[in-house]
């Protein structure tokens, strides 16, 4: 019976394993197919994310270039007219000053061209580092669909049958005015796509850009492996291809797909390894199943045999029956069948549970390991007992710039460490083997990249002790950024002491906490040193700045050397930073500027008087002629002896009156022409308007126009420099008379209106001349702008300077063909608002 049980167990176990093997093979293939599809899709998405981040890096770099200080300072003095013809300036042999090299610093593929356009997209300047010319489509005009004044654009499109990345952003000058756009053009080819996929193993996967219309490859990571121009159908037998849509780029005519190629060989190799491993596991499980199944049946059968034998012997002794009432074989088979059915169900359930648990643990372990290795931001390298690399994650590939296939098997210390660092690395390894020591194997070293360039890293070593093997896992972190930050912090810490301008820090109580070397003149003037208190007056200024929380500006004169002090409060920390600047040269330059301005105003006044000289001569001729006539009359009367004393006295009075009138005319002329410092006096604006009109009586008679005066009923009190304001009015009225000469005499009208509007006095000079063209109005008050053949173009420019110095405004309104109106506003004199007109008139010279 035991031998029959063994044979039955072997046969039943083999049959059950054969059936389960077929079922489980199909199930494993299905699970593996689903897992493989998910892995391929994940790899394709990661490749697309890396490509999109690479494009974002170009967009960010373009924004940095567009907002760089050098470019804004370069654009500050430029003025680009909309109507002028444009011929782009091309930089071939050198980089322009406004273009720093951010691309090399950020490890980006260098652009083939950098364009600088105006606000209409017309190309003004081109940086062309190679002999390759700019594509014809954008050589002179960048289409508006590639430009956006609010945000940076990064678009891939075809120009001259070639793919380019076009990144653009708006640029401003130092004053914040929009000037145009900065356009970066980068060819999209092998180098570009390869740079976007750093760390990608070409033996395991490849990527390409594909035209979605005809499924043709436009550019790939390796044109020798995937030549441009071939279709996806040409590679379907060699690769598993996953196509994804690129993010939409507004304005682009291209319809591109991002394709990921995984070789069939690697997929099939992975599948074959999984199947072999799974079959081996199932074979071991089946062998165990059959052995256990057979053993159980054998033990049960042996036990039944013993029981049946004892029952047979007992029945024979007790009943004397040679054989019991049942046969041994029949009873054993029934019992064995029941046991086999029950045991088979238990074994199958346990095997299925064990298989599922084993597969789940394998998937979880592999997924966790892959996730940790792939997602780790730090490089992870595993070494065997001899120091050879047996594992190399993607972060290590990026850090060392070396593919995993070339790193595996290399001795880490010899390949990735310079000679000077190998001894320190050996000490770290030795320290890591003694787990009871603190700290463990951790330290900073210098590592070598794939191109043998050096990079500072921090290495932490974790030992792995197995029964027969010893391994070390290295966690390597790139500390280049940290080193640069430390250096930057050190340089910033020395910033204040290195500053050539005085910088001080003062507490709320006026205690000088810090003062750099350049602050010595201020400390001497205040008779204080660091650790001592400021003088009371300056301590109050510090307290006021902290109380208001607003910066205060003060000036300090030290024996002719003038400092501008900015008190910047830091309220949350309770101190004030004092930033001083020597403005002696600035103040001297301002004084010289005021002197030059006064001289220029005097020259313009002489020019104006040259224009009215004829009228003044005519006006002066009248009292002189009257004096001559009265003197001749008196002479004749005295010679004839027939004159009365009263008549002679009356004639002499007329002579004196006319002489006084001539003297007044000369006095006004000398006051207008004379060079004197600006003097502000109280005046009536109505009186100034009348006096200017009297200067121009001859000119108005010559032109044939009568000035219509519309003055305010009461005096208009202003505090001004009389000569300068009269010069402004002379310029405005003189320009109006010149404009009227272009009109027929019957259409010549000139009106001067004076009024008060709120806190300002306003004078309007209206003429019926031909008007001013709209395009000339914005530049009307610029220097050297004139429409007269013999004019200097300085009258209105100087007039604007005089009015602004009086805190007023001057502007023009005009309608072509219907005349012009010039507006002049001056602040009313607050001290004289309640003074009547007679009082103001008495203040006039």
XYZ file of N, CA, C and O in Angstrom, residues 44-58 156 163 165 188-189 192-198 207-209 219 245-247 249 256-259:
156
model
N 8.531 56.981 -21.450
C 8.208 57.991 -22.468
C 7.830 59.306 -21.818
O 8.258 60.385 -22.251
N 7.038 59.248 -20.730
C 6.642 60.494 -20.062
C 7.848 61.188 -19.442
O 7.964 62.410 -19.477
N 8.756 60.405 -18.847
C 9.951 61.022 -18.257
C 10.803 61.695 -19.316
O 11.346 62.789 -19.095
N 10.924 61.070 -20.507
C 11.701 61.696 -21.581
C 11.062 63.001 -22.016
O 11.742 64.012 -22.242
N 9.718 63.009 -22.137
C 9.025 64.243 -22.529
C 9.179 65.321 -21.462
O 9.370 66.497 -21.771
N 9.106 64.930 -20.187
C 9.261 65.919 -19.095
C 10.655 66.516 -19.133
O 10.853 67.726 -18.973
N 11.702 65.674 -19.359
C 13.060 66.212 -19.455
C 13.178 67.176 -20.620
O 13.807 68.241 -20.510
N 12.556 66.849 -21.780
C 12.614 67.731 -22.944
C 11.909 69.053 -22.661
O 12.421 70.126 -22.982
N 10.725 68.979 -22.014
C 9.977 70.200 -21.724
C 10.733 71.061 -20.711
O 10.754 72.282 -20.809
N 11.398 70.433 -19.721
C 12.187 71.211 -18.754
C 13.380 71.862 -19.436
O 13.798 72.958 -19.072
N 13.941 71.174 -20.430
C 15.064 71.771 -21.162
C 14.613 73.017 -21.910
O 15.310 74.034 -21.930
N 13.415 72.939 -22.533
C 12.879 74.135 -23.204
C 12.624 75.235 -22.195
O 12.868 76.417 -22.464
N 12.122 74.862 -20.995
C 11.876 75.871 -19.961
C 13.172 76.533 -19.518
O 13.195 77.710 -19.168
N 14.286 75.782 -19.526
C 15.578 76.379 -19.173
C 15.957 77.471 -20.168
O 16.475 78.519 -19.787
N 15.695 77.228 -21.482
C 15.969 78.272 -22.466
C 15.069 79.476 -22.246
O 15.498 80.622 -22.379
N 8.966 75.840 -30.972
C 9.745 75.080 -31.953
C 9.025 75.181 -33.291
O 7.834 74.876 -33.390
N 14.543 72.725 -38.204
C 13.887 72.980 -36.922
C 14.732 73.918 -36.069
O 15.949 73.758 -35.965
N 14.467 76.215 -32.161
C 13.774 76.697 -30.967
C 13.896 78.224 -30.952
O 14.991 78.762 -30.964
N 17.568 72.877 -33.554
C 17.130 71.658 -32.881
C 17.664 70.477 -33.677
O 17.170 70.182 -34.771
N 18.692 69.812 -33.156
C 19.298 68.670 -33.820
C 19.754 67.645 -32.802
O 19.237 67.560 -31.685
N 21.073 69.216 -29.520
C 20.012 69.821 -28.717
C 19.204 68.738 -28.000
O 18.999 68.798 -26.790
N 18.736 67.730 -28.748
C 17.914 66.686 -28.133
C 18.757 65.867 -27.168
O 18.288 65.460 -26.100
N 20.032 65.609 -27.523
C 20.891 64.873 -26.609
C 21.100 65.617 -25.301
O 21.103 65.024 -24.225
N 21.284 66.937 -25.383
C 21.454 67.728 -24.156
C 20.200 67.712 -23.297
O 20.277 67.763 -22.073
N 19.010 67.661 -23.932
C 17.772 67.625 -23.166
C 17.541 66.290 -22.484
O 16.720 66.189 -21.581
N 18.262 65.243 -22.926
C 18.062 63.898 -22.368
C 19.335 63.404 -21.692
O 19.771 62.264 -21.912
N 19.998 64.255 -20.910
C 21.217 63.836 -20.223
C 20.940 62.639 -19.332
O 19.966 62.609 -18.595
N 15.066 58.990 -28.431
C 13.938 59.901 -28.606
C 14.117 60.665 -29.912
O 15.230 60.782 -30.439
N 12.996 61.189 -30.443
C 13.024 61.939 -31.696
C 11.797 62.826 -31.772
O 10.793 62.597 -31.084
N 11.888 63.888 -32.600
C 10.754 64.747 -32.920
C 10.201 64.308 -34.272
O 10.953 64.149 -35.251
N 14.036 65.200 -36.288
C 15.308 65.297 -35.564
C 15.308 64.221 -34.492
O 14.245 63.885 -33.940
N 2.046 63.907 -27.730
C 1.911 65.271 -28.249
C 2.750 66.212 -27.408
O 2.745 66.146 -26.185
N 3.478 67.099 -28.080
C 4.204 68.155 -27.375
C 3.221 69.195 -26.867
O 2.127 69.342 -27.414
N 3.580 69.924 -25.802
C 2.725 71.049 -25.378
C 2.529 72.018 -26.540
O 3.429 72.276 -27.322
N 2.352 75.151 -28.745
C 3.018 76.459 -28.778
C 2.197 77.369 -29.679
O 2.063 77.119 -30.865
N 4.093 68.806 -34.090
C 5.151 67.863 -33.770
C 4.688 66.852 -32.733
O 3.815 67.135 -31.909
N 5.278 65.666 -32.814
C 5.102 64.622 -31.817
C 6.468 64.297 -31.213
O 7.493 64.399 -31.882
N 6.448 63.900 -29.942
C 7.664 63.479 -29.254
C 7.600 61.965 -29.137
O 6.707 61.413 -28.482
N 8.520 61.271 -29.812
C 8.498 59.813 -29.889
C 9.640 59.234 -29.065
O 10.757 59.744 -29.090
